[in-house]
mmCIF file of C-alpha atoms in Angstrom:
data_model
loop_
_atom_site.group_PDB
_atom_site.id
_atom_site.type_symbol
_atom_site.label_atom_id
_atom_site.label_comp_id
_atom_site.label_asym_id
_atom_site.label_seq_id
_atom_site.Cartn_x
_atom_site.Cartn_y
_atom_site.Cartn_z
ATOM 1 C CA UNK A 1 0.000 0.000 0.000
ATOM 2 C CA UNK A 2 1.313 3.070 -1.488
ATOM 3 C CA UNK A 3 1.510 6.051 2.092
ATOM 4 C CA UNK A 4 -0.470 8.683 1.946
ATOM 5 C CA UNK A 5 1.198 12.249 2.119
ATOM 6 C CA UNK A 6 -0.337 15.279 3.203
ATOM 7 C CA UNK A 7 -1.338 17.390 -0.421
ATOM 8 C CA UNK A 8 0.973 19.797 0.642
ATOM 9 C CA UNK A 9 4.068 17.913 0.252
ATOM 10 C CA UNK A 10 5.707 17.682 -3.042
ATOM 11 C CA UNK A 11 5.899 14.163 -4.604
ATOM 12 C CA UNK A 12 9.525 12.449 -3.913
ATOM 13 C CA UNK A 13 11.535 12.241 -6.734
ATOM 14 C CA UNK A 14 12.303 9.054 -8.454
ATOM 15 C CA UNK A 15 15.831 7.383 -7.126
ATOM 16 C CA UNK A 16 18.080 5.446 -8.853
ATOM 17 C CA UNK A 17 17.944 1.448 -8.365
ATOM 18 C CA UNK A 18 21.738 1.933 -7.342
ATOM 19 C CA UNK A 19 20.818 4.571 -4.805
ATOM 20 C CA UNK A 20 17.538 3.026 -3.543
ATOM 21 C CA UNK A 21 19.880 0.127 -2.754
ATOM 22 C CA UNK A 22 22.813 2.153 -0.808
ATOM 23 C CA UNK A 23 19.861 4.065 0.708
ATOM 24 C CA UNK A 24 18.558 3.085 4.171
ATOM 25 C CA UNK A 25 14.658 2.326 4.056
ATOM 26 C CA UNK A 26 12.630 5.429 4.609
ATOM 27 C CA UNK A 27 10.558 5.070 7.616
ATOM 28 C CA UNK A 28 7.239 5.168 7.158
ATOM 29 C CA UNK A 29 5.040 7.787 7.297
ATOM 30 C CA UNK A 30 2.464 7.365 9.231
ATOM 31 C CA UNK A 31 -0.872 8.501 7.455
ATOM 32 C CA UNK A 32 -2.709 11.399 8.573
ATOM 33 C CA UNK A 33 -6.286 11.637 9.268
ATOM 34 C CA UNK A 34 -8.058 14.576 8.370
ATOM 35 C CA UNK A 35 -9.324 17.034 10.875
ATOM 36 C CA UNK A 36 -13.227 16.801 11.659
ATOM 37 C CA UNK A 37 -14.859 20.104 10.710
ATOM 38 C CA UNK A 38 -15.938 21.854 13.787
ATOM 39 C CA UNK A 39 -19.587 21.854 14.430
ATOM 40 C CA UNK A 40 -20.836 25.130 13.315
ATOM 41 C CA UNK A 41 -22.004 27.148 15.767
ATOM 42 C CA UNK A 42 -25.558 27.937 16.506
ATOM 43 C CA UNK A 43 -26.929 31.019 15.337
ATOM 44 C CA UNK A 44 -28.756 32.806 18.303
ATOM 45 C CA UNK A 45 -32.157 33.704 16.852
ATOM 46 C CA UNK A 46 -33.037 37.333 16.033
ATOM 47 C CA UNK A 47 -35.241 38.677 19.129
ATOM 48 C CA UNK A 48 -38.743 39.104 18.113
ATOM 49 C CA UNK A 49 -40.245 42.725 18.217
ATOM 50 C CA UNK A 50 -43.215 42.694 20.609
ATOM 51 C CA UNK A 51 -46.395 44.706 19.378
ATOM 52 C CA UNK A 52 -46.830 48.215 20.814
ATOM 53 C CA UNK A 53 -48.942 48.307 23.619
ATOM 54 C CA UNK A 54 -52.801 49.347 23.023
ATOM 55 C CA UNK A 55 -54.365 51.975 24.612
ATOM 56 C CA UNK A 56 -57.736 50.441 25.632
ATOM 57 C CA UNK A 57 -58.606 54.163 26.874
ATOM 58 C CA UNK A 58 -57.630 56.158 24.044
ATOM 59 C CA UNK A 59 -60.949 56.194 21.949
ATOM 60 C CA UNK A 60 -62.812 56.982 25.026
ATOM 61 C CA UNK A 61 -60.173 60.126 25.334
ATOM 62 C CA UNK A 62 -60.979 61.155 22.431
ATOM 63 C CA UNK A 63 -64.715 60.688 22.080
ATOM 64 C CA UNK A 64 -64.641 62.999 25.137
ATOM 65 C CA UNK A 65 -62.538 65.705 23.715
ATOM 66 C CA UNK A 66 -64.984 65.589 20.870
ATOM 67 C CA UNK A 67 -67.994 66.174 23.335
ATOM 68 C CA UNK A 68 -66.727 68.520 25.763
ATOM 69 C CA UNK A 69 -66.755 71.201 26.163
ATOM 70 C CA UNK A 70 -69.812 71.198 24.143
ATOM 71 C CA UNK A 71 -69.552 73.083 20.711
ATOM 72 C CA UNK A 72 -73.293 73.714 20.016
ATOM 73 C CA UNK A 73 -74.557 76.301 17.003
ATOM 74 C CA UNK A 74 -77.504 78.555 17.253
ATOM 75 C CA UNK A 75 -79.606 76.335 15.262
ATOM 76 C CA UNK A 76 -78.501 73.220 17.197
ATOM 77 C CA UNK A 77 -79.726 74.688 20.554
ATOM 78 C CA UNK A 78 -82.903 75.864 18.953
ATOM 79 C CA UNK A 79 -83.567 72.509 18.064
ATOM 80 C CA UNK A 80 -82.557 70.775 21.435
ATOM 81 C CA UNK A 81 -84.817 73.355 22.896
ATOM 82 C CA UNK A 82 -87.905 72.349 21.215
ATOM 83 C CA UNK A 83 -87.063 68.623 21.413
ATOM 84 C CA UNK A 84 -86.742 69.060 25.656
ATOM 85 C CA UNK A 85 -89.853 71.144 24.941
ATOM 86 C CA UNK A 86 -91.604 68.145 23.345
ATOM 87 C CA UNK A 87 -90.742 65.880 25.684
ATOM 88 C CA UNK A 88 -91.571 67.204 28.461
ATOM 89 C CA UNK A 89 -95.805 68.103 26.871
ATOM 90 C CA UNK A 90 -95.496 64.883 26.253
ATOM 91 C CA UNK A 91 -94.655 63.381 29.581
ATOM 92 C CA UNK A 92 -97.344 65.872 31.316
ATOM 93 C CA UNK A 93 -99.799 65.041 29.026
ATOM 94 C CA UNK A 94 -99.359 61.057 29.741
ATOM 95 C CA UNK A 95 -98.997 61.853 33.738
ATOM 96 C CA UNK A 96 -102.337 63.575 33.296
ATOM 97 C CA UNK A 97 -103.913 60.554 31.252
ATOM 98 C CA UNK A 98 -102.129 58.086 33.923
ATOM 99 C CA UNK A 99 -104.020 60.024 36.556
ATOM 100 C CA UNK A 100 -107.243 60.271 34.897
ATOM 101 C CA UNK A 101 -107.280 56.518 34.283
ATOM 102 C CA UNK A 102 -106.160 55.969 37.686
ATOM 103 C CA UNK A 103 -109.077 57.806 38.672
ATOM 104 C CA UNK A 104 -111.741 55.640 36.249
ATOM 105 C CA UNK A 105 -109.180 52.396 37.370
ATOM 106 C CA UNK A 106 -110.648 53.058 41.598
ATOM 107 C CA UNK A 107 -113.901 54.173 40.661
ATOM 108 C CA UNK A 108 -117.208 52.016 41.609
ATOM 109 C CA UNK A 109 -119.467 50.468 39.456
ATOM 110 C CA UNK A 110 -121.877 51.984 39.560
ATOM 111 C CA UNK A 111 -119.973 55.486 39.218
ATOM 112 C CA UNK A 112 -118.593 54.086 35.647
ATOM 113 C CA UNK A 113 -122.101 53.152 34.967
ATOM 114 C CA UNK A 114 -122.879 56.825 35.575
ATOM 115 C CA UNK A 115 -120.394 57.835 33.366
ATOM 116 C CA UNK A 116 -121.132 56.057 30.985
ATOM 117 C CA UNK A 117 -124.632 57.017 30.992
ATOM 118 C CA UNK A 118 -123.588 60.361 30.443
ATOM 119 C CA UNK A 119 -121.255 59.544 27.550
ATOM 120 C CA UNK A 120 -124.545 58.401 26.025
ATOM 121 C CA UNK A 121 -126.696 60.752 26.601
ATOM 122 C CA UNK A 122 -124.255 63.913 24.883
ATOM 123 C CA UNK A 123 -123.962 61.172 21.751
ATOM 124 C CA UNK A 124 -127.787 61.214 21.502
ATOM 125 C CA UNK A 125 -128.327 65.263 21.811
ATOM 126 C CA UNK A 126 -125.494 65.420 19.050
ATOM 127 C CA UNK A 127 -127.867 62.981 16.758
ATOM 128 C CA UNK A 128 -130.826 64.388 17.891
ATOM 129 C CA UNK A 129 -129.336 68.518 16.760
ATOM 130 C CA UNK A 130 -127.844 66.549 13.707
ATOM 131 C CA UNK A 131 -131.470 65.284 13.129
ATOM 132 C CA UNK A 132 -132.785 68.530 13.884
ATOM 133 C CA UNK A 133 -130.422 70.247 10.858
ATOM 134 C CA UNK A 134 -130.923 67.768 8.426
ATOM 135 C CA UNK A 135 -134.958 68.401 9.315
ATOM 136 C CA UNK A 136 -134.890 71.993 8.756
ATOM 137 C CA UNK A 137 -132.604 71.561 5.339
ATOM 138 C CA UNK A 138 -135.468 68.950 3.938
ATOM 139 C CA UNK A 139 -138.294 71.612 4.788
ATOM 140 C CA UNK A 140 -136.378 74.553 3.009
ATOM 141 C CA UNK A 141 -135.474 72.425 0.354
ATOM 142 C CA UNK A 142 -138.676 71.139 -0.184
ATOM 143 C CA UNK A 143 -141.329 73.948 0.625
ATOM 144 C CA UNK A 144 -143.465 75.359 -1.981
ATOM 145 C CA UNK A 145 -142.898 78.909 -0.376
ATOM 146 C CA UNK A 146 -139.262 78.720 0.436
ATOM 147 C CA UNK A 147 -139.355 82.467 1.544
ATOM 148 C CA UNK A 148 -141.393 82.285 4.559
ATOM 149 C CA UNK A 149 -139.888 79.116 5.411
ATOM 150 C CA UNK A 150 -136.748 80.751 5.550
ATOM 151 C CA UNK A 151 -138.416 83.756 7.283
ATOM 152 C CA UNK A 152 -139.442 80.775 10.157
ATOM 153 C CA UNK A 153 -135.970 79.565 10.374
ATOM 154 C CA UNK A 154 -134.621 82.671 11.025
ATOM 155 C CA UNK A 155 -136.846 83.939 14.051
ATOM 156 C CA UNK A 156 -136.681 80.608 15.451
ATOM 157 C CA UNK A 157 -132.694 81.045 14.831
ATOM 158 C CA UNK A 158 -132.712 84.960 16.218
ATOM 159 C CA UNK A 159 -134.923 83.199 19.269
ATOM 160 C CA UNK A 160 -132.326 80.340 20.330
ATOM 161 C CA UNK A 161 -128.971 82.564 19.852
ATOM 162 C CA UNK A 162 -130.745 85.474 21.962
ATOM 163 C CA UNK A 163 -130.882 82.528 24.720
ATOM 164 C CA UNK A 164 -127.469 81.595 24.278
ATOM 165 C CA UNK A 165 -126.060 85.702 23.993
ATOM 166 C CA UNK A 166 -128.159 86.207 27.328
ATOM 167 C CA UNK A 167 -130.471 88.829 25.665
ATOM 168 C CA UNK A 168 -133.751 86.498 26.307
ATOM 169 C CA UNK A 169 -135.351 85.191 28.975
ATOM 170 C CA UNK A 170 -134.641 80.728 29.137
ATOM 171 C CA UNK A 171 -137.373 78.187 30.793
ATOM 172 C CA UNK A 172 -137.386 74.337 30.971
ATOM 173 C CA UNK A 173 -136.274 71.629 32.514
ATOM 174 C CA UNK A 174 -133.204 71.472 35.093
ATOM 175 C CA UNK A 175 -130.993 71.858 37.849
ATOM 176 C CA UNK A 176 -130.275 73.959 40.895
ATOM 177 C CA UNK A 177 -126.920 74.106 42.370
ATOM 178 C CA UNK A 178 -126.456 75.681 45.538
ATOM 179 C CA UNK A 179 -122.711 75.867 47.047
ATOM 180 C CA UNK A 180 -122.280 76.754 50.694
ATOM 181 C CA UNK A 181 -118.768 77.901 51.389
ATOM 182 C CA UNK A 182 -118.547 78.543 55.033
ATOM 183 C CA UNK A 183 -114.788 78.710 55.172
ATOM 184 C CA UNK A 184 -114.122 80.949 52.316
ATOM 185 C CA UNK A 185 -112.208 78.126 50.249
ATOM 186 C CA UNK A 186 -114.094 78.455 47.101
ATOM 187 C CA UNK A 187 -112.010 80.249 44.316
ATOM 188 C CA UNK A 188 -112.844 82.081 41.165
ATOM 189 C CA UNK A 189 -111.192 78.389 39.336
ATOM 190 C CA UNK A 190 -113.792 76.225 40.755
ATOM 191 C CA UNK A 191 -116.642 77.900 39.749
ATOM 192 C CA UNK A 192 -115.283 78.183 36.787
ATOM 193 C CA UNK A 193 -114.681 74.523 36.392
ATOM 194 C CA UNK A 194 -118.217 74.032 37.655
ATOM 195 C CA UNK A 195 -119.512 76.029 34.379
ATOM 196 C CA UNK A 196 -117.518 74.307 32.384
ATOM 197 C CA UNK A 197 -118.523 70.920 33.608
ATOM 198 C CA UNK A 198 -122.196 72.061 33.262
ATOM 199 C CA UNK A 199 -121.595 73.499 29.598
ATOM 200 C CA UNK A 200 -119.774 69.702 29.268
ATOM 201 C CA UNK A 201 -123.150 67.942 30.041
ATOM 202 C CA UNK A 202 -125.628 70.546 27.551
ATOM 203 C CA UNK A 203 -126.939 73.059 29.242
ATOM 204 C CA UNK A 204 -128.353 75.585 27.741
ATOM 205 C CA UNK A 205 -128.892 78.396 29.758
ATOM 206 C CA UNK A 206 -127.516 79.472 32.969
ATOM 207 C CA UNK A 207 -127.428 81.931 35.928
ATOM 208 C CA UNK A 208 -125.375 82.067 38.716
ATOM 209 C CA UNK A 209 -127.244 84.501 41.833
ATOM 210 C CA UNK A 210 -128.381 87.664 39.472
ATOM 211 C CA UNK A 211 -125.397 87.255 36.739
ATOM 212 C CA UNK A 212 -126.223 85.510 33.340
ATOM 213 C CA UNK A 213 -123.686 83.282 32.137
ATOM 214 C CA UNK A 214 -122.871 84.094 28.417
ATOM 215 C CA UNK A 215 -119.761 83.439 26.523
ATOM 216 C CA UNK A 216 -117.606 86.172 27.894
ATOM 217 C CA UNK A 217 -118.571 86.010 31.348
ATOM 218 C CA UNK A 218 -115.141 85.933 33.743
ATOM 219 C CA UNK A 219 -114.051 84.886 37.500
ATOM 220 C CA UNK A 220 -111.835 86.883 39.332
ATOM 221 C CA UNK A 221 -110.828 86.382 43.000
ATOM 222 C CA UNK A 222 -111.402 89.495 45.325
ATOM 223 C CA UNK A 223 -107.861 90.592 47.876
ATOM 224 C CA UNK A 224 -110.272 90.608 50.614
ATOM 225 C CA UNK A 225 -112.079 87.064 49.723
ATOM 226 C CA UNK A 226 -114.729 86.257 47.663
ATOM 227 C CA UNK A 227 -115.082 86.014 44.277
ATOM 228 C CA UNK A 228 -116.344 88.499 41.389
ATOM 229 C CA UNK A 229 -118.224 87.111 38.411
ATOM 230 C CA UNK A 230 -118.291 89.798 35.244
ATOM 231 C CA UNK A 231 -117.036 92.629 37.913
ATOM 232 C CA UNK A 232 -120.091 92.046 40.270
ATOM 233 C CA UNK A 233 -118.850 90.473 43.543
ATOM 234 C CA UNK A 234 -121.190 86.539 44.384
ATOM 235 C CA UNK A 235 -122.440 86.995 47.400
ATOM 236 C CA UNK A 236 -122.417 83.149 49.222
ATOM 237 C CA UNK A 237 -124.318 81.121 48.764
ATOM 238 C CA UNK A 238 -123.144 80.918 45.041
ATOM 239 C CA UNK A 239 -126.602 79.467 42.963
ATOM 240 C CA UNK A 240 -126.128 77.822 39.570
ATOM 241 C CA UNK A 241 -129.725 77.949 37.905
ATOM 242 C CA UNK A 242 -129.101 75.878 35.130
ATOM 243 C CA UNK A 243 -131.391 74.683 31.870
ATOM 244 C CA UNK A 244 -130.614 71.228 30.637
ATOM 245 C CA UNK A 245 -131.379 67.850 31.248
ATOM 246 C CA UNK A 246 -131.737 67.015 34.648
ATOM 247 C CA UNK A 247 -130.483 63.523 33.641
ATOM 248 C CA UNK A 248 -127.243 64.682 32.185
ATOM 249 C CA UNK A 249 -126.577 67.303 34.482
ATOM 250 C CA UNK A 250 -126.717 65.642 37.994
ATOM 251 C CA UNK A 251 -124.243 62.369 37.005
ATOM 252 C CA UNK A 252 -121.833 65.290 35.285
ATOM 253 C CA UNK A 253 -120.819 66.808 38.380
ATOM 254 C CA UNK A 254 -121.188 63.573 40.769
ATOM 255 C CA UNK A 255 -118.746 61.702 38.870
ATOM 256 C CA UNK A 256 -115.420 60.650 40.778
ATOM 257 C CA UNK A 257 -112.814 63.535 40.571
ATOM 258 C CA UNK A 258 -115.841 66.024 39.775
ATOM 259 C CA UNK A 259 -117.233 69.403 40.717
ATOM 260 C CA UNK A 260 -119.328 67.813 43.776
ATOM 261 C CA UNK A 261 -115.955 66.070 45.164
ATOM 262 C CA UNK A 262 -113.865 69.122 44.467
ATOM 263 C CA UNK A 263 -115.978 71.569 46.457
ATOM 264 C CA UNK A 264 -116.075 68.773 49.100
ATOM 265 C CA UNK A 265 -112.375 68.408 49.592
ATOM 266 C CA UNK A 266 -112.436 72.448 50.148
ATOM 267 C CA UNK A 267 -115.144 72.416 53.207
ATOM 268 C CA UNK A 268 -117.729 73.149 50.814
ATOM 269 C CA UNK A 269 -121.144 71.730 50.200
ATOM 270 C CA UNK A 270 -122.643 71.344 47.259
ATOM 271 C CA UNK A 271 -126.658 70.901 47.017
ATOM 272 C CA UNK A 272 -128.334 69.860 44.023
ATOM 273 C CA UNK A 273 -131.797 69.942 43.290
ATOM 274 C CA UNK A 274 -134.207 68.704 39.904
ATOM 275 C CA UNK A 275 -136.356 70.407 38.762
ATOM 276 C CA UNK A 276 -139.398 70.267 35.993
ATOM 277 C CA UNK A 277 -139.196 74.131 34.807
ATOM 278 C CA UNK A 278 -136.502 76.654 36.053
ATOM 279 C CA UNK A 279 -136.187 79.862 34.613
ATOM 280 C CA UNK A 280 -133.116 82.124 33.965
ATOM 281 C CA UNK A 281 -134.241 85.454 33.582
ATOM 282 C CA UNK A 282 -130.957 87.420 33.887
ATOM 283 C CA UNK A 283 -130.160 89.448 31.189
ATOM 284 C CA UNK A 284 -126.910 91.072 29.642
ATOM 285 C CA UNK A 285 -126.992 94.401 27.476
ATOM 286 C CA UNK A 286 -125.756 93.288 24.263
ATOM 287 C CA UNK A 287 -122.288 95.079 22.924
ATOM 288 C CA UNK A 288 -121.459 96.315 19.411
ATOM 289 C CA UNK A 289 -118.472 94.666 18.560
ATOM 290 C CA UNK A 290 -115.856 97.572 18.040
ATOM 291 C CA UNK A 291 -113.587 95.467 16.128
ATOM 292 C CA UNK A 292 -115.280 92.250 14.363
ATOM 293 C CA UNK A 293 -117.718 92.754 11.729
ATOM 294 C CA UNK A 294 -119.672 89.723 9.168
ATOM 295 C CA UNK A 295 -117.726 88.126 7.136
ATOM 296 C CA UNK A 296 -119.221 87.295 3.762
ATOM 297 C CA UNK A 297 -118.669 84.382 1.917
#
């Protein structure tokens, strides 16, 4: 086996037969083994770049920089205005329904029976004046003389709206309301509610003591107590004479929440009495309008 030599040696040169004979034996060289290649080393692996940190707060920082202070046009607060505005008519107006069914929600039987008896009877005076209309319209419509029919219509006209304006004397069927007021607790407001209640159920024609009751007619409350009705102080008692009927009237101002309760809760008391023919005989001097005149058609 021929030795190996490192690369880097040259090779020997050839000797002569005579010389390799005369030449003492070359020791050998013992072969060398190659060096292992080191291990490479390992690379250390690049650090990894964490994310930023996220600020959970920041769009809530910033949606309140947007909203404060406040930055509000003209036109803006207008609008918020009448919006609050709204809202709150709205919210009084279903309180006041809340209450008023509250009201029905305690009442007795035979108190919602009342009512609606009364609900009843304004639906049949409404048909009956609707009948009443249509009844006149077929006789003017269908009358051979269709001037004096219209003469008739208009005296009996002239003749109702001089009971309504206060200007003529009123009879029939109705009420009496007498309300004592010992302690003085009786304002100008509950009268006035009382009228309205009894204008509510159809009457026609009333009086309170010597004062006719006509479309302008006013309360006021006197400094020194007592109340004034059209500038002429109500001497107690206070006495609704009232034209209507007696049916309708009476379950108006009993019902629950009503004019008799009302005057009740004040130390009042409040008296009514039916009757088969009252008569209202106050009368107002009529006024010439200074401002409105007829409008034509």
């Amino acid at each position: 086996m021929k030795p190996i030599r490192p690369a880097s040696e040259p090779e020997p040169e050839p000797v002569a037969p005579e010389a390799a004979a005369s030449a003492p034996e070359a020791e050998p060289v013992p072969a060398v083994e190659p060096e292992p290649e080191p291990e490479p080393e390992p690379v250390a692996a690049a650090p990894v770049e964490q994310p930023p940190a996220v600020d959970r707060n920041a769009g809530r920082r910033r949606l309140q920089a947007a909203l404060w202070p406040p930055r509000l046009s003209r036109g803006q607060l207008v609008v918020a205005l009448l919006l609050f505005s709204l809202g709150l008519g709205l919210a009084i107006q279903v309180r006041s329904t809340n209450d008023h069914h509250s009201q029905l929600r305690g009442a007795r039987q035979e108190d919602l029976v009342r009512i609606l008896d009364e609900l009843d009877s304004r639906q049949q005076r409404l048909q009956q004046e609707k009948a009443e209309l249509e009844q006149s319209l077929a006789k003017l419509e269908n009358s051979s003389n269709q001037a004096k029919e219209a003469q008739e219509q208009t005296r009996k006209k002239v003749t109702e709206l001089g009971v309504l304006a206060g200007t003529v004397k009123a009879t029939g069927p109705g009420i009496v309301l007498t309300v004592d007021d010992p302690q003085g607790q009786v304002k100008a407001d509950m009268l006035l509610d009382t009228l309205q209640e009894l204008r509510a159920a159809g009457a026609e024609a009333i009086q309170i003591n010597d004062v006719r009751v006509v479309v302008n007619t006013y309360f006021t409350d006197l400094s020194g107590g007592g109340v004034q009705i059209d500038g002429k102080k109500a001497s107690q008692p206070y006495r609704f004479t009232v034209v209507g009927n007696p049916q309708d009237l009476t379950p108006a101002l009993n019902i629950p929440g009503g004019v008799v309760r009302t005057l009740e809760s004040h130390q009042a008391r409040a008296t009514i009495t039916q009757q088969q023919k009252v008569v209202v005989d106050a009368l107002v001097d009529p006024k010439t309008p200074q401002y409105a005149k007829p409008a034509s058609k």
